[in-house]
Amino acid sequence: MFHFAPYVLKGLWRHRARTFLTVSGSAVAMFVFCFVGAVQDGLESLTQERENALIVFQENRFCPTTSRLPQDYAKAIAAIDGVKDVIPIQVFTNNCRASLDIVVFNGVPAEKLRTARNLTLVSGSWDDFQQRRDGALVGRDVAARRNLKLGGTFAIGEVAVTVAGIFESEVPAEQSLIYTHLEFLQRTSGLDAVGVVTQFEAQLADGVDADSVAATIDEQLHAGPVATVTRRKGAFQASVLADLVSLVSFAHWLGYACVVLVLSLVATTTVMAVQDRVREHAILQTIGLRPARVFRLVIAESTVVCFLGGTAGTGLALLVLTAGGLAIGTEGVALAFRPSLPLGVAGILVSLATGVLAGVTPAWHAARAHIVLSLRH
Amino acid sequence: MTLVEIRSLTKLFRKGDETVTPLDEVDLDFKEGEFLSLMGPSGTGKSTLLNLIAGIDRPTSGTITVAGTEITRLSRSQLADWRAAHLGYIFQSHNLIPVLTAYENVELPLLLLRMSRGERARRVRFALEVVGLGDRADHYPRQLSGGQEQRVGIARAIVANPTVVVADEPTGSLDARARQQIQELLCRLNDELGTTMLMVTHDTEIAAIAKRQIRLDEGKLSEVSGHVRKLDLASA
């Protein structure tokens, strides 16, 4: 088969304008496919995150600026069986509505932040963060988006922080957060949040029934000044992102549409290429190529075109996603667009499969054509 | 020794309501090393007979046996393998693959045979030398004249040392000078390499270069008697 590789490649080169346009079209479609895939992966990772953690939020509240829970609820929650630790979190965001440039501050006690989150500092230090009252640990993606550097200052509304470190996390959405000291955020002018927090994160012991503990928390706090609703962390984030989930679910059809687009684009190009070379294929068969080999030559051609486009589109998408640190957020929860190696491999495999599929019909026609009639073509 | 045996070969076509019979119970034998020309007016079925012998078309009935293989019984894939190993086809209009160089065009039939790269290279160089285009190996068809293209086509037809070479109006699209060169080349192939050759032509002058001439008319074959070859290497 590889003996005929020069024939396939030179054939594509002969019609380079057509080949280039088809490869470009495939690349754009696979770029969108990977983008959609990255959003879906990000959503999946967010909604399945930390199944052994619960979020306690004020009942009937959605935007974090409206949830105000007494900070001393922490003791009551910590006393419940199965709860290993409780992290009070004050959330401040620049935008409660869906936004592609959401900035979310999470005020957390420094010592709890270090133990509860698996953050890897790529610059700065924990000591610097702990020593600075206005120190902030900035997620890599938000730092890239906002061009934040170590030691620089950054302000959103009344909140002004100094970047004490930039971190990476295994959880992509974390990289779109900015962590500050809890007390600093509570005392920020305008928030008026001393003694209250937005939410608690209750970390559970292994083997505990999370739903049962959530029910117990809400039951115990029901008698307090503010009623709560407690959910698994993934479910909480899914509920906050409910509107976006619908959009993302719709977007996955866009991903499939891109694959169909590549399929029809490459199939059309391959049909044109086969129609141009009816006589050539007849010559090859006269020389002694079996129909099956002619079939494979055409399939190889469509697969090469798809592979080139798919690899270019997938590579570009991964590059943009990695470098751009894009995220969409709403109500204080950020959904990171998550590029990954499996996504890249999937993109290339999908383009290969699409290439094979796109070539089947034209290849069948080329292989089954009557030699004598085709020679007169 | 009889190389090609054709028995009761019939080919029917339907043209609307009419049935055309270009070949009607045709019998023909030709021997190894023979140079046979098949003449007749246009549309009498010469090319049909040639295509049947080449195994690229199917007869309505009858048999064709080439070197002991009854090719009319072979499947499409078996026929393709047979053509790769036993047939050289010279087209009227050279029919080179435009994206491949002269070398690559000539090499094509060898890619289908079990052969080392070195052996392929040796055979391609030899075939190109035989047709006088050893120095044009890297040229693309568009860089060659019509006559040179046809010579590359001939090199491609002989490179695998086939059992039989068929030529369909091989000089039909050439000017007088190129036609003369091709005629001489075909004679040399037959005389020096012993290539068995069947050439279809409607031109009696070109047909005269063959050692044996037959005529096809109204579906029947007839031998042209008293034929003397008009061109041989000595005169060339």
XYZ file of C-alpha atoms in Angstrom:
613
model
C 0.000 0.000 0.000
C 2.798 2.416 0.895
C 4.276 1.842 -2.570
C 1.465 4.033 -3.868
C 1.916 6.770 -1.257
C 3.665 9.087 -3.763
C 0.670 8.721 -6.085
C -1.763 9.673 -3.296
C 0.306 12.564 -1.979
C 1.204 13.953 -5.389
C -2.455 13.728 -6.393
C -3.376 15.881 -3.406
C -0.560 18.292 -4.196
C -1.649 18.582 -7.838
C -4.968 20.024 -6.646
C -3.404 21.921 -3.784
C -5.936 24.752 -3.760
C -8.768 22.254 -3.364
C -6.780 20.229 -0.847
C -5.866 23.328 1.142
C -9.461 24.533 1.281
C -10.695 21.128 2.402
C -7.962 20.789 5.004
C -8.744 24.309 6.264
C -12.453 23.563 6.475
C -11.762 20.348 8.361
C -9.358 22.166 10.651
C -11.918 24.830 11.544
C -14.603 22.228 12.184
C -12.288 20.106 14.345
C -11.208 23.241 16.188
C -14.839 23.872 17.148
C -15.301 20.158 17.943
C -12.378 20.260 20.390
C -13.542 23.535 21.879
C -16.974 22.068 22.573
C -15.300 18.934 23.929
C -13.160 21.052 26.263
C -16.240 22.848 27.620
C -17.995 19.523 28.175
C -14.958 18.041 29.888
C -14.744 21.105 32.093
C -18.401 20.786 33.052
C -18.063 17.078 33.704
C -15.031 17.602 35.899
C -16.840 20.370 37.817
C -20.068 18.496 38.456
C -18.278 15.313 39.503
C -15.831 17.127 41.726
C -15.251 16.123 45.329
C -18.117 13.734 45.900
C -16.984 13.545 49.533
C -17.526 17.262 50.082
C -20.752 19.171 50.767
C -21.560 22.830 50.200
C -23.778 24.552 52.741
C -25.498 27.622 51.220
C -28.284 29.922 52.338
C -31.703 28.586 51.409
C -33.377 30.171 48.375
C -30.291 32.140 47.422
C -28.360 31.778 44.184
C -25.853 34.570 43.715
C -23.052 34.318 46.280
C -23.459 37.976 47.203
C -26.900 37.170 48.639
C -25.930 34.147 50.726
C -24.961 35.229 54.234
C -24.491 32.488 56.762
C -23.337 33.107 60.338
C -19.689 32.042 60.590
C -20.335 30.229 63.852
C -22.417 27.656 61.951
C -19.009 26.079 61.349
C -18.928 24.664 64.861
C -22.376 23.126 64.542
C -21.514 21.572 61.215
C -18.179 20.248 62.486
C -19.966 18.522 65.360
C -22.112 16.410 63.039
C -21.070 12.767 62.657
C -19.153 12.070 59.440
C -17.910 15.644 58.990
C -14.101 15.673 58.997
C -13.500 19.380 58.554
C -15.390 22.577 57.742
C -14.059 25.401 55.588
C -15.838 28.749 55.751
C -15.695 30.519 52.393
C -16.502 34.113 51.563
C -17.144 34.537 47.848
C -16.899 37.759 45.931
C -17.453 37.977 42.203
C -17.476 40.785 39.683
C -20.505 39.368 37.920
C -23.327 37.110 39.059
C -24.553 36.557 35.524
C -22.956 34.317 32.930
C -19.697 35.830 31.748
C -16.602 34.790 29.870
C -14.482 37.042 32.073
C -15.725 36.202 35.499
C -13.402 36.954 38.416
C -14.171 35.019 41.583
C -12.467 35.691 44.922
C -12.700 32.978 47.546
C -11.780 34.117 51.045
C -10.574 31.073 52.993
C -8.551 30.709 56.206
C -4.962 30.288 54.984
C -4.178 27.157 56.998
C -7.355 25.425 55.750
C -6.655 26.445 52.175
C -3.229 24.791 52.289
C -4.565 21.476 53.618
C -7.889 21.329 51.775
C -6.767 22.273 48.256
C -4.089 20.540 46.249
C -2.536 23.698 44.797
C 0.892 23.796 43.195
C 2.516 27.209 43.254
C 4.209 28.000 39.945
C 5.439 31.302 41.343
C 5.373 33.049 44.727
C 5.241 31.365 48.139
C 2.820 30.290 50.834
C 4.791 32.256 53.409
C 4.392 35.449 51.450
C 0.673 34.767 51.108
C 0.272 34.118 54.830
C 2.217 37.205 55.813
C 0.399 39.654 53.581
C -3.009 40.747 54.738
C -4.061 41.545 51.163
C -2.100 38.641 49.697
C -3.820 36.563 47.038
C -3.095 33.233 45.365
C -4.181 33.584 41.757
C -5.171 30.671 39.543
C -2.988 30.206 36.460
C -5.870 30.737 34.022
C -7.166 33.947 35.550
C -3.580 35.218 35.774
C -3.130 34.510 32.056
C -6.448 36.141 31.157
C -5.843 39.249 33.246
C -2.070 39.316 32.701
C -1.394 39.238 36.449
C 2.195 38.962 37.638
C 3.715 38.067 40.972
C 3.874 41.118 43.234
C 1.411 43.061 41.136
C -1.782 44.525 42.494
C -5.221 43.802 41.198
C -8.550 45.359 42.050
C -12.156 44.526 41.268
C -14.595 46.978 42.784
C -13.675 47.448 46.449
C -11.430 44.385 46.547
C -7.749 45.190 45.956
C -5.167 42.422 46.385
C -1.457 41.837 45.874
C -0.481 38.732 43.948
C 1.521 36.577 46.394
C 1.505 33.474 44.231
C 0.194 31.898 41.047
C -0.970 28.320 41.263
C -1.965 25.328 39.180
C -4.480 22.739 40.250
C -5.590 19.302 39.123
C -9.116 20.733 39.124
C -9.269 22.997 36.054
C -11.974 25.274 37.503
C -9.741 26.065 40.500
C -7.322 27.761 38.126
C -9.955 30.413 37.466
C -10.209 31.373 41.160
C -8.386 33.889 43.323
C -7.871 32.863 46.945
C -7.548 35.522 49.645
C -7.601 35.465 53.423
C -11.140 35.017 54.710
C -10.924 37.928 57.125
C -9.532 40.248 54.449
C -12.487 39.601 52.188
C -14.992 39.847 55.034
C -13.614 43.250 56.025
C -13.560 44.645 52.536
C -15.452 47.900 52.444
C -18.852 47.402 50.858
C -19.171 43.694 51.636
C -19.935 44.243 55.296
C -19.389 40.568 55.988
C -17.623 40.373 59.310
C -18.970 37.315 61.102
C -20.761 35.952 58.076
C -19.653 33.820 55.161
C -21.132 32.911 51.791
C -20.920 29.159 52.247
C -19.285 26.312 54.079
C -17.503 23.383 52.544
C -17.969 20.338 54.760
C -15.383 17.665 54.095
C -16.621 14.202 54.901
C -14.902 11.165 56.321
C -14.480 8.169 53.999
C -17.490 5.894 53.620
C -20.007 8.414 54.920
C -23.411 8.758 53.234
C -23.130 12.335 51.933
C -26.875 12.813 51.379
C -27.678 11.731 54.895
C -25.098 14.127 56.380
C -26.449 16.949 54.152
C -29.957 16.329 55.485
C -28.678 16.342 59.063
C -26.848 19.659 58.537
C -29.951 21.367 57.160
C -32.089 19.892 59.927
C -29.763 21.088 62.688
C -29.356 24.569 61.245
C -33.039 24.961 60.508
C -33.598 26.395 63.970
C -30.844 28.996 63.448
C -31.312 32.555 62.182
C -30.656 31.552 58.551
C -31.944 28.358 56.924
C -29.535 26.404 54.752
C -29.562 24.036 51.843
C -26.724 21.506 51.679
C -25.731 19.561 48.593
C -22.827 17.516 47.322
C -20.226 19.878 45.865
C -20.730 18.543 42.327
C -24.512 18.838 42.579
C -24.194 22.335 44.019
C -22.011 23.450 41.137
C -24.302 21.749 38.610
C -27.271 23.556 40.118
C -25.485 26.918 40.043
C -24.489 26.289 36.446
C -27.928 24.921 35.495
C -28.476 27.457 32.714
C -25.002 26.899 31.364
C -25.462 23.126 31.574
C -28.391 23.431 29.173
C -26.285 25.522 26.824
C -23.343 23.140 27.036
C -25.655 20.173 26.451
C -26.935 21.932 23.367
C -23.362 22.719 22.324
C -22.453 19.049 22.178
C -24.789 18.816 19.181
C -22.650 21.532 17.681
C -19.687 19.181 18.119
C -21.499 16.418 16.249
C -22.524 18.923 13.583
C -18.841 19.756 13.090
C -18.053 16.092 12.490
C -20.886 15.866 9.951
C -19.575 19.037 8.328
C -16.093 17.528 7.966
C -17.654 14.339 6.634
C -19.633 16.099 3.933
C -16.790 18.482 3.055
C -14.205 15.733 2.610
C -16.696 13.428 0.899
C -17.521 16.170 -1.617
C -13.859 16.834 -2.299
C -13.137 13.131 -2.678
C -16.081 12.666 -5.043
C -14.719 15.538 -7.156
C -11.238 14.038 -7.085
C -12.580 10.637 -8.164
C -14.680 12.161 -10.936
C -11.590 13.996 -12.192
C -9.640 10.768 -12.296
C -12.076 8.222 -13.690
C -9.656 7.529 -16.523
C -6.619 7.422 -14.236
C -8.203 4.775 -12.043
C -9.063 2.756 -15.150
C -5.416 2.960 -16.259
C -4.282 1.748 -12.859
C -6.713 -1.161 -13.034
C -5.551 -2.003 -16.568
C -1.986 -2.108 -15.257
C -3.133 -4.622 -12.662
C -4.400 -2.843 -9.569
C -7.166 -4.825 -7.950
C -10.460 -2.986 -7.389
C -9.852 -3.320 -3.638
C -6.554 -1.507 -4.002
C -8.148 1.341 -5.951
C -10.725 1.481 -3.146
C -7.945 1.775 -0.577
C -6.141 4.472 -2.572
C -9.239 6.677 -2.539
C -9.819 5.985 1.156
C -6.181 6.854 1.844
C -6.642 10.174 0.059
C -9.715 11.217 2.030
C -8.114 10.027 5.265
C -4.930 12.027 4.658
C -6.984 15.187 4.012
C -9.056 14.628 7.158
C -6.026 13.743 9.220
C -4.193 16.906 8.194
C -7.233 19.084 8.906
C -8.072 17.250 12.113
C -4.542 17.435 13.452
C -4.226 21.127 12.607
C -7.635 21.991 14.115
C -7.153 19.853 17.203
C -3.621 21.117 17.770
C -4.685 24.724 17.395
C -7.657 24.250 19.733
C -5.473 22.668 22.418
C -2.930 25.445 22.022
C -5.541 28.210 22.327
C -7.259 26.479 25.250
C -3.997 25.905 27.098
C -2.568 29.360 26.488
C -5.832 31.276 26.864
C -7.013 29.762 30.164
C -10.583 30.374 29.067
C -13.491 29.908 31.449
C -17.118 30.801 31.608
C -18.728 31.477 34.934
C -21.953 32.359 36.637
C -22.909 33.083 40.222
C -19.395 32.658 41.488
C -18.706 29.284 39.911
C -16.248 29.128 37.032
C -16.433 26.487 34.322
C -12.953 26.066 32.873
C -12.498 24.993 29.257
C -10.393 21.960 29.853
C -7.853 20.928 27.196
C -6.428 17.456 27.661
C -4.395 14.817 25.895
C -7.379 12.423 25.666
C -9.351 15.235 24.000
C -6.530 15.718 21.481
C -6.319 11.990 20.786
C -10.110 11.857 20.435
C -10.007 14.767 17.963
C -7.416 13.015 15.792
C -9.189 9.643 15.990
C -12.501 11.269 15.056
C -10.868 12.944 12.055
C -9.288 9.655 10.962
C -12.612 7.831 11.260
C -14.362 10.658 9.427
C -11.756 10.487 6.667
C -12.329 6.773 6.166
C -16.099 7.216 6.203
C -15.991 10.173 3.812
C -14.049 8.116 1.288
C -16.239 5.020 1.261
C -18.812 6.044 -1.367
C -16.387 7.628 -3.857
C -13.940 4.769 -3.312
C -16.691 2.257 -4.021
C -17.557 4.032 -7.262
C -13.894 4.214 -8.295
C -13.344 0.530 -7.588
C -16.511 -0.684 -9.318
C -16.228 1.482 -12.452
C -16.157 -0.384 -15.764
C -12.578 -0.198 -17.036
C -13.311 0.066 -20.770
C -16.008 2.723 -20.334
C -13.783 4.640 -17.927
C -10.887 4.612 -20.403
C -13.156 6.401 -22.876
C -14.017 9.030 -20.238
C 3.953 -22.806 -29.356
C 0.424 -21.343 -29.211
C 0.305 -18.594 -26.613
C -3.188 -17.219 -27.084
C -6.160 -19.405 -27.974
C -9.512 -17.794 -28.693
C -12.519 -20.040 -29.230
C -16.056 -19.135 -30.291
C -15.693 -15.654 -28.857
C -18.858 -13.580 -29.086
C -19.576 -10.138 -27.794
C -22.989 -8.524 -27.979
C -23.918 -4.942 -27.117
C -27.331 -3.453 -26.718
C -27.802 -0.028 -28.262
C -31.355 0.928 -27.503
C -33.538 -1.734 -29.088
C -30.769 -2.843 -31.408
C -28.255 -5.626 -30.675
C -24.775 -5.050 -32.073
C -22.471 -8.049 -32.569
C -18.892 -6.822 -33.001
C -17.517 -10.320 -32.460
C -19.403 -13.357 -33.673
C -17.999 -16.810 -32.849
C -14.427 -15.690 -33.430
C -11.551 -18.210 -33.353
C -7.917 -17.102 -33.297
C -4.564 -18.554 -32.280
C -1.292 -16.780 -32.054
C 2.094 -17.974 -31.043
C 4.721 -16.862 -28.610
C 6.941 -14.188 -30.156
C 4.447 -13.340 -32.874
C 3.704 -9.762 -33.903
C 0.115 -9.651 -35.005
C -1.780 -6.698 -36.345
C -5.540 -6.568 -36.285
C -7.031 -4.311 -38.928
C -10.444 -3.214 -39.932
C -12.575 -0.132 -40.352
C -13.504 1.949 -37.339
C -16.270 0.499 -35.213
C -15.832 -3.096 -36.315
C -14.844 -4.367 -32.875
C -11.030 -4.440 -33.089
C -10.612 -2.688 -29.756
C -13.326 -4.883 -28.251
C -11.318 -7.988 -29.174
C -8.137 -6.407 -27.843
C -9.824 -5.480 -24.559
C -11.143 -9.010 -24.171
C -7.653 -10.445 -24.706
C -6.324 -7.868 -22.230
C -8.842 -9.037 -19.649
C -10.420 -5.631 -19.102
C -13.741 -6.628 -20.675
C -15.920 -9.743 -20.557
C -17.167 -11.706 -23.580
C -20.809 -12.651 -23.991
C -19.640 -16.213 -24.698
C -16.543 -18.120 -25.733
C -13.143 -18.581 -24.166
C -9.732 -16.923 -24.207
C -6.760 -18.909 -22.981
C -3.409 -17.182 -22.536
C -0.366 -19.311 -21.721
C -2.614 -22.031 -20.363
C -4.826 -19.764 -18.237
C -8.437 -19.424 -19.292
C -8.807 -15.766 -18.433
C -12.520 -15.673 -19.237
C -13.119 -17.730 -16.096
C -11.199 -15.449 -13.731
C -12.831 -13.111 -11.199
C -12.212 -9.348 -11.314
C -9.455 -9.541 -8.720
C -7.874 -12.612 -10.331
C -7.947 -10.822 -13.669
C -6.215 -7.821 -12.104
C -3.472 -10.099 -10.765
C -3.203 -11.781 -14.156
C -2.870 -8.438 -15.930
C -0.185 -7.324 -13.469
C 1.880 -10.440 -14.151
C 1.192 -11.195 -17.819
C -0.082 -8.165 -19.710
C 1.416 -5.000 -21.096
C -1.077 -2.480 -22.481
C -0.075 0.325 -24.849
C -2.868 2.889 -25.063
C -3.683 5.065 -28.041
C -3.117 8.223 -26.044
C -0.259 7.078 -23.805
C -2.390 7.563 -20.647
C 0.439 8.357 -18.270
C -0.331 9.393 -14.716
C 0.293 13.158 -14.838
C 1.495 13.542 -11.236
C 4.188 10.895 -11.583
C 7.544 11.214 -13.327
C 8.450 9.029 -16.301
C 10.384 6.783 -13.915
C 7.448 6.477 -11.511
C 5.010 5.809 -14.348
C 7.169 2.991 -15.666
C 7.677 1.642 -12.161
C 3.913 1.345 -11.493
C 3.406 -2.235 -12.806
C 6.438 -3.431 -10.831
C 4.942 -2.136 -7.570
C 2.345 -4.855 -7.924
C 4.921 -7.625 -8.151
C 7.144 -9.016 -5.422
C 10.380 -7.294 -6.242
C 13.137 -5.469 -4.387
C 13.602 -1.744 -4.875
C 16.960 -2.395 -6.534
C 15.482 -4.860 -9.009
C 12.686 -2.416 -9.777
C 15.178 0.356 -10.411
C 17.244 -1.885 -12.702
C 14.194 -2.877 -14.741
C 12.827 0.660 -15.012
C 16.194 1.998 -16.172
C 16.438 -0.817 -18.729
C 12.918 -0.177 -20.070
C 13.572 3.546 -20.365
C 16.865 2.841 -22.152
C 15.093 0.486 -24.564
C 12.676 3.242 -25.559
C 15.511 5.768 -25.715
C 14.427 7.895 -22.755
C 17.052 7.001 -20.170
C 17.777 10.691 -19.731
C 14.126 11.652 -19.225
C 13.451 9.551 -16.114
C 12.747 12.537 -13.884
C 10.548 14.351 -16.369
C 6.833 14.676 -15.816
C 4.472 13.846 -18.706
C 3.789 17.552 -19.278
C 7.514 18.023 -19.903
C 7.596 15.406 -22.667
C 6.520 15.519 -26.319
C 3.654 13.338 -27.543
C 6.053 10.801 -29.022
C 8.132 10.683 -25.850
C 5.012 10.181 -23.764
C 4.029 7.252 -25.948
C 7.516 5.771 -25.552
C 7.180 6.042 -21.765
C 3.820 4.269 -22.172
C 5.586 1.521 -24.107
C 8.293 1.248 -21.438
C 5.546 0.861 -18.843
C 3.955 -1.880 -20.934
C 7.144 -3.932 -21.253
C 8.837 -3.279 -17.911
C 7.344 -6.295 -16.153
C 8.367 -8.547 -19.043
C 4.760 -9.521 -19.764
C 3.603 -12.627 -21.605
C 1.782 -10.537 -24.166
C 1.705 -6.854 -25.071
C -1.418 -5.379 -26.625
C -1.404 -2.018 -28.362
C -4.551 -0.091 -29.217
C -3.828 2.260 -32.138
C -0.422 3.083 -30.617
C 0.397 5.710 -33.230
C -3.094 7.109 -33.566
C -2.403 10.403 -31.832
C 1.121 11.058 -33.092
C 2.689 13.130 -35.867
C 4.526 11.430 -38.762
C 7.989 11.527 -37.200
C 6.867 10.208 -33.836
C 4.776 7.571 -35.613
C 7.867 6.350 -37.441
C 9.829 6.139 -34.158
C 7.099 4.138 -32.474
C 6.835 1.751 -35.410
C 10.545 1.105 -35.252
C 10.398 0.635 -31.513
C 7.582 -1.909 -31.705
C 9.512 -3.876 -34.337
C 12.646 -3.852 -32.179
C 10.721 -5.064 -29.152
C 9.395 -7.975 -31.146
C 12.642 -8.788 -32.923
C 15.185 -8.193 -30.169
C 13.256 -8.966 -26.990
C 10.886 -11.513 -28.548
C 7.873 -9.703 -27.139
C 4.577 -11.212 -28.264
C 2.490 -8.360 -29.542
C -1.038 -7.757 -30.731
C -1.611 -4.365 -32.306
C -4.945 -2.929 -33.313
C -4.959 -0.338 -36.072
C -7.160 0.884 -38.868
C -4.089 2.127 -40.749
C -2.868 -0.468 -43.284
C 0.556 1.140 -43.491
C 1.167 0.697 -39.776
C -0.397 -2.741 -39.781
C 2.232 -3.729 -42.325
C 5.009 -3.639 -39.703
C 3.552 -6.746 -38.093
C 4.675 -10.188 -39.196
C 1.099 -11.384 -39.437
C -2.029 -9.438 -40.287
C -5.621 -10.291 -39.696
C -8.729 -8.372 -40.569
C -11.948 -8.043 -38.616
C -15.078 -7.288 -40.568
C -18.699 -7.743 -39.609
C -17.732 -9.742 -36.560
C -15.557 -12.254 -38.420
C -11.776 -12.598 -38.625
C -9.866 -13.284 -41.799
C -6.157 -13.723 -42.431
C -4.522 -11.238 -44.803
C -2.692 -13.535 -47.229
C 0.604 -12.807 -48.952
C 1.573 -10.261 -46.357
C 5.217 -9.230 -46.256
C 6.518 -7.137 -43.409
C 7.186 -3.655 -44.691
C 9.514 -2.450 -42.004
C 12.166 -4.230 -40.087
C 15.184 -3.253 -38.132
C 17.423 -3.465 -41.154
C 15.409 -0.862 -42.998
C 14.947 1.157 -39.837
